[in-house]
Amino acid sequence: MSFKHCLLAASVAIMWGLNFLAIDLSLAQFPPFLLVAMRFALLAIPALLFVPKPDVRLRWIIGYGLGFGLLQFLFLYWAMDAGMPAGLASLVLQASGPFTVLLGMTFLREKVRGSQMVFLLVAMAGLAVVGWQRFDSHASILPFLLTLAGAFGWAIGNICNREAHTTEPIKLTMWMSVVPPVPMFLLSLAVEGPDRIGDSFHGLATPTGLWAIAGLIYTVVVATIIGSGVWSWLMSRNPAGVVAPFSMLVPVVGMSAAFVVFGERVSIGELCGAVLVIIGVLGAGLKAAKGARIAAAEVVVPMGAEVEDSLKAG
């Protein structure tokens, strides 16, 4: 993975870290299942009308939409509506990184270098430190488990994204968004009910309503179209287990932003954990890049030797 790709992955982490604040603002106005349906409906309609289908197999579009779109955000929004703080949610959701590595090793037979695994464990240790500092009585076990389920959905989406091998990441992101709206609208009607759905559209001109709309726009345009588009582009050009760990930078951004905007306190222990996350993610990325260069050199050298031998024989 090149340095340029590392910077792009880090920029996506910033977009997604701030997205947790946008989600929190939107949930103050809309119920969670309806909000997920609205988020993807705003993408699905223009996708069907104006965006040509990407040149990938339909099963990978559906798989990406089910994993990254439906499962991840169904459980994440549900968890945050049930009381999961934005900062802590941004942390727990990053379990998608290890989940993706495990799924990649299991189903795609991707290899992880020992030194890369060490740095990945350092990053996980940092997450554990931050989680230990943040986990308190305000976050019950149910929101925690729901967020963890969302992380597994994200990992499934990563694998389907990787297998799509798309050269059209924006198109893939738009068409992935066609999958969640209908089942989420039906789920919202069944669970949240028409009354709660109707009440959520009252007071949109109030500060709470305006911030909710702004959060929804940020989620759709910045976090989904731009962020997921860049993420898809990276996943199509690098092993899933190399790109996915960069998602562990998201809680660093999310908790820092939550401190500034919502006043969530950050302790010395949390700062130490954040440093470990940064070291682990960057170290894993650099080790993976070194491994890719070595592998490329090993391919070039034998091929060069074969050409030289054939010339001599001629």
XYZ file of C-alpha atoms in Angstrom:
314
model
C 0.000 0.000 0.000
C 1.583 3.263 -1.152
C 2.007 6.390 0.966
C -0.605 8.152 -1.177
C -3.091 5.390 -0.464
C -2.295 5.641 3.249
C -3.138 9.357 3.181
C -6.403 8.671 1.365
C -7.345 6.006 3.907
C -6.592 8.453 6.732
C -8.782 11.133 5.092
C -11.683 8.675 4.979
C -11.145 8.017 8.683
C -11.572 11.757 9.343
C -14.787 11.914 7.304
C -16.206 8.880 9.084
C -15.083 10.062 12.515
C -17.037 13.295 12.125
C -19.971 11.298 10.792
C -20.757 9.985 14.285
C -21.538 13.523 15.378
C -23.764 13.983 12.333
C -25.621 10.751 13.148
C -26.117 11.836 16.756
C -27.605 15.150 15.611
C -29.949 13.397 13.163
C -31.124 10.875 15.769
C -32.343 13.755 17.923
C -35.097 14.256 15.324
C -35.651 10.957 13.485
C -36.071 7.355 14.730
C -33.098 5.102 13.867
C -34.596 2.687 11.312
C -36.349 5.492 9.438
C -33.101 7.474 9.423
C -31.200 4.579 7.844
C -33.917 4.205 5.197
C -33.852 7.957 4.433
C -30.069 8.012 4.275
C -29.906 5.373 1.562
C -33.093 6.401 -0.250
C -31.496 9.787 -0.922
C -28.707 7.888 -2.680
C -30.743 5.109 -4.272
C -33.150 7.353 -6.209
C -30.491 9.300 -8.169
C -28.484 6.080 -8.578
C -31.367 4.314 -10.312
C -32.252 7.357 -12.421
C -28.882 8.739 -13.459
C -25.990 6.388 -12.589
C -25.162 3.452 -14.877
C -24.733 0.113 -13.153
C -21.054 -0.586 -12.351
C -19.393 -3.384 -14.267
C -19.367 -5.845 -11.366
C -21.371 -8.936 -10.526
C -24.758 -8.248 -9.009
C -24.060 -10.509 -6.032
C -21.212 -8.272 -4.878
C -23.410 -5.173 -5.139
C -26.074 -6.904 -3.056
C -23.522 -8.278 -0.590
C -21.885 -4.876 -0.175
C -25.285 -3.239 0.300
C -26.399 -5.812 2.860
C -23.158 -5.775 4.851
C -21.837 -2.227 4.661
C -25.201 -0.554 4.169
C -28.012 -2.410 5.885
C -26.406 -4.442 8.679
C -23.785 -1.914 9.734
C -26.090 1.066 10.027
C -29.157 -0.802 11.239
C -27.233 -1.921 14.325
C -25.174 1.274 14.698
C -28.166 3.633 14.597
C -30.122 1.311 16.866
C -27.227 1.264 19.336
C -26.826 5.053 19.363
C -30.573 5.551 19.767
C -30.428 3.098 22.697
C -27.793 5.218 24.452
C -24.414 4.455 22.900
C -22.353 7.691 23.101
C -21.018 8.966 19.774
C -17.381 8.721 20.852
C -17.679 5.211 22.222
C -19.656 4.091 19.163
C -16.844 5.307 16.908
C -14.470 3.135 18.927
C -16.437 -0.121 19.135
C -17.404 -0.039 15.456
C -13.719 -0.324 14.574
C -13.851 -3.980 15.493
C -14.642 -4.193 11.767
C -10.873 -4.034 11.166
C -9.999 -7.311 12.927
C -13.237 -8.868 11.642
C -12.201 -8.010 8.068
C -8.709 -9.419 8.559
C -10.182 -12.678 9.875
C -12.734 -12.918 7.066
C -10.045 -12.098 4.505
C -7.774 -14.814 5.850
C -10.645 -17.312 6.002
C -12.485 -16.728 2.736
C -9.976 -14.898 0.510
C -6.868 -16.662 1.867
C -5.100 -13.327 2.258
C -1.780 -13.507 4.051
C -0.873 -11.163 6.912
C 2.809 -10.558 7.640
C 3.942 -11.253 11.188
C 5.281 -7.707 11.660
C 2.018 -6.294 10.328
C 0.086 -8.415 12.805
C 2.239 -7.054 15.652
C 1.342 -3.475 14.747
C -2.282 -4.487 14.336
C -2.198 -5.893 17.869
C -0.656 -2.618 19.079
C -3.571 -0.739 17.522
C -6.028 -3.163 19.104
C -4.327 -2.647 22.449
C -4.819 1.080 21.992
C -8.498 0.521 21.284
C -8.725 -1.652 24.386
C -7.149 1.107 26.497
C -9.545 3.707 25.134
C -12.498 1.343 25.535
C -11.557 0.568 29.130
C -11.367 4.277 29.871
C -14.637 5.088 28.138
C -16.818 2.138 29.097
C -18.951 3.206 32.041
C -22.488 2.861 33.369
C -23.866 5.133 30.650
C -23.222 2.481 27.995
C -25.054 -0.743 28.820
C -24.187 -4.102 27.341
C -27.010 -4.008 24.728
C -25.793 -0.889 22.842
C -22.267 -2.289 22.994
C -23.336 -5.616 21.440
C -25.437 -3.852 18.808
C -22.467 -1.737 17.769
C -20.303 -4.848 17.625
C -22.877 -6.462 15.317
C -22.672 -3.373 13.118
C -18.898 -3.792 12.963
C -19.311 -7.353 11.704
C -21.725 -6.113 9.034
C -19.093 -3.585 7.927
C -16.529 -6.399 7.660
C -18.870 -8.413 5.436
C -19.269 -5.353 3.234
C -15.496 -4.929 3.044
C -15.048 -8.467 1.759
C -17.783 -8.075 -0.875
C -16.284 -4.732 -1.878
C -12.879 -6.341 -2.258
C -14.254 -9.179 -4.368
C -16.082 -6.753 -6.656
C -12.693 -5.480 -7.967
C -14.418 -2.379 -9.225
C -12.771 0.369 -11.246
C -15.887 2.510 -10.650
C -16.036 3.006 -6.857
C -18.530 5.883 -6.914
C -20.942 3.882 -9.070
C -20.557 0.896 -6.751
C -21.252 3.083 -3.711
C -24.363 4.554 -5.332
C -25.717 1.187 -6.449
C -24.947 -0.403 -3.088
C -27.346 2.176 -1.659
C -30.238 0.640 -3.607
C -30.254 -2.388 -1.279
C -31.127 -0.957 2.205
C -34.066 1.499 1.710
C -37.031 -0.851 1.110
C -36.269 -3.359 3.918
C -35.430 -0.493 6.281
C -38.665 1.380 5.491
C -40.633 -1.812 6.127
C -38.746 -2.417 9.368
C -39.383 1.176 10.437
C -43.111 0.827 9.782
C -43.259 -2.445 11.711
C -41.139 -1.413 14.716
C -41.337 2.373 14.994
C -44.855 2.734 13.665
C -46.586 5.354 11.493
C -47.210 7.701 14.442
C -43.574 7.993 15.446
C -42.538 8.337 11.804
C -45.056 11.138 11.249
C -44.100 12.954 14.454
C -40.443 12.999 13.407
C -41.264 15.342 10.495
C -42.777 17.961 12.803
C -40.519 20.778 13.908
C -37.987 20.515 11.091
C -37.640 24.322 11.132
C -36.467 24.285 14.766
C -32.732 24.259 15.606
C -32.948 20.540 16.413
C -34.628 19.841 13.082
C -32.194 21.952 11.080
C -29.186 20.295 12.710
C -30.764 16.912 12.012
C -31.146 17.778 8.322
C -27.562 19.087 8.187
C -26.345 15.861 9.787
C -28.279 13.793 7.249
C -26.788 15.774 4.350
C -23.278 15.298 5.740
C -23.888 11.574 6.157
C -25.164 11.187 2.590
C -22.729 13.425 0.698
C -19.487 13.391 2.675
C -19.504 10.136 4.633
C -21.219 7.938 2.040
C -20.563 9.287 -1.454
C -17.079 10.702 -0.913
C -15.849 8.594 1.999
C -17.259 5.261 0.862
C -16.268 6.001 -2.731
C -12.631 6.533 -1.779
C -12.781 3.491 0.523
C -14.128 1.348 -2.335
C -11.350 2.598 -4.600
C -8.735 1.648 -2.002
C -10.290 -1.756 -1.300
C -10.283 -2.585 -5.015
C -6.544 -1.945 -5.265
C -5.217 -3.317 -1.978
C -5.785 -6.420 0.176
C -8.785 -6.037 2.463
C -6.676 -6.787 5.534
C -4.311 -3.908 4.665
C -6.943 -1.214 4.120
C -9.372 -2.181 6.891
C -7.058 -1.399 9.861
C -7.060 2.284 8.873
C -10.630 2.379 10.117
C -9.159 2.263 13.618
C -8.204 5.926 13.185
C -11.918 6.783 13.151
C -12.397 6.715 16.959
C -9.461 9.081 17.405
C -11.286 11.611 15.247
C -14.724 10.733 16.611
C -13.817 11.076 20.270
C -11.805 14.244 19.695
C -14.705 15.832 17.835
C -17.178 14.636 20.469
C -15.033 16.338 23.111
C -15.047 19.629 21.213
C -18.729 19.623 20.150
C -20.509 17.634 22.871
C -18.083 18.163 25.733
C -17.212 14.481 26.123
C -14.125 14.368 28.316
C -10.918 12.737 27.095
C -8.643 11.346 29.811
C -4.896 10.866 29.746
C -5.472 7.136 29.343
C -7.648 7.755 26.284
C -4.971 9.953 24.755
C -2.390 7.230 25.345
C -4.690 4.711 23.714
C -5.192 7.011 20.737
C -1.410 7.275 20.295
C -1.149 3.475 20.276
C -3.882 3.299 17.627
C -2.038 5.772 15.387
C 1.285 3.947 15.798
C -0.319 0.571 15.169
C -2.284 1.621 12.082
C 0.570 3.514 10.444
C 3.042 0.754 11.297
C 0.762 -1.932 9.838
C 0.260 0.124 6.674
C 3.984 0.736 6.184
C 4.840 -2.912 6.822
C 2.211 -3.975 4.302
C 3.649 -1.530 1.764
C 7.134 -2.942 2.334
C 5.807 -6.460 1.903
C 4.150 -5.502 -1.380
C 7.417 -4.035 -2.711
C 9.330 -7.164 -1.733
C 6.743 -9.398 -3.384
C 6.885 -7.322 -6.564
C 10.678 -7.536 -6.608
C 10.554 -11.309 -6.162
C 8.307 -11.536 -9.224
C 10.474 -9.260 -11.363
C 13.777 -10.995 -10.594
C 12.790 -14.531 -11.660
C 11.088 -13.195 -14.791
C 14.209 -11.239 -15.663
C 16.334 -14.351 -15.152
C 14.073 -16.374 -17.432
C 14.328 -13.762 -20.194
C 18.115 -13.678 -19.843
C 18.344 -17.475 -20.053
C 16.153 -17.556 -23.147
C 18.348 -14.935 -24.843
C 21.435 -16.922 -24.067
C 19.829 -20.085 -25.404
C 18.874 -18.253 -28.600
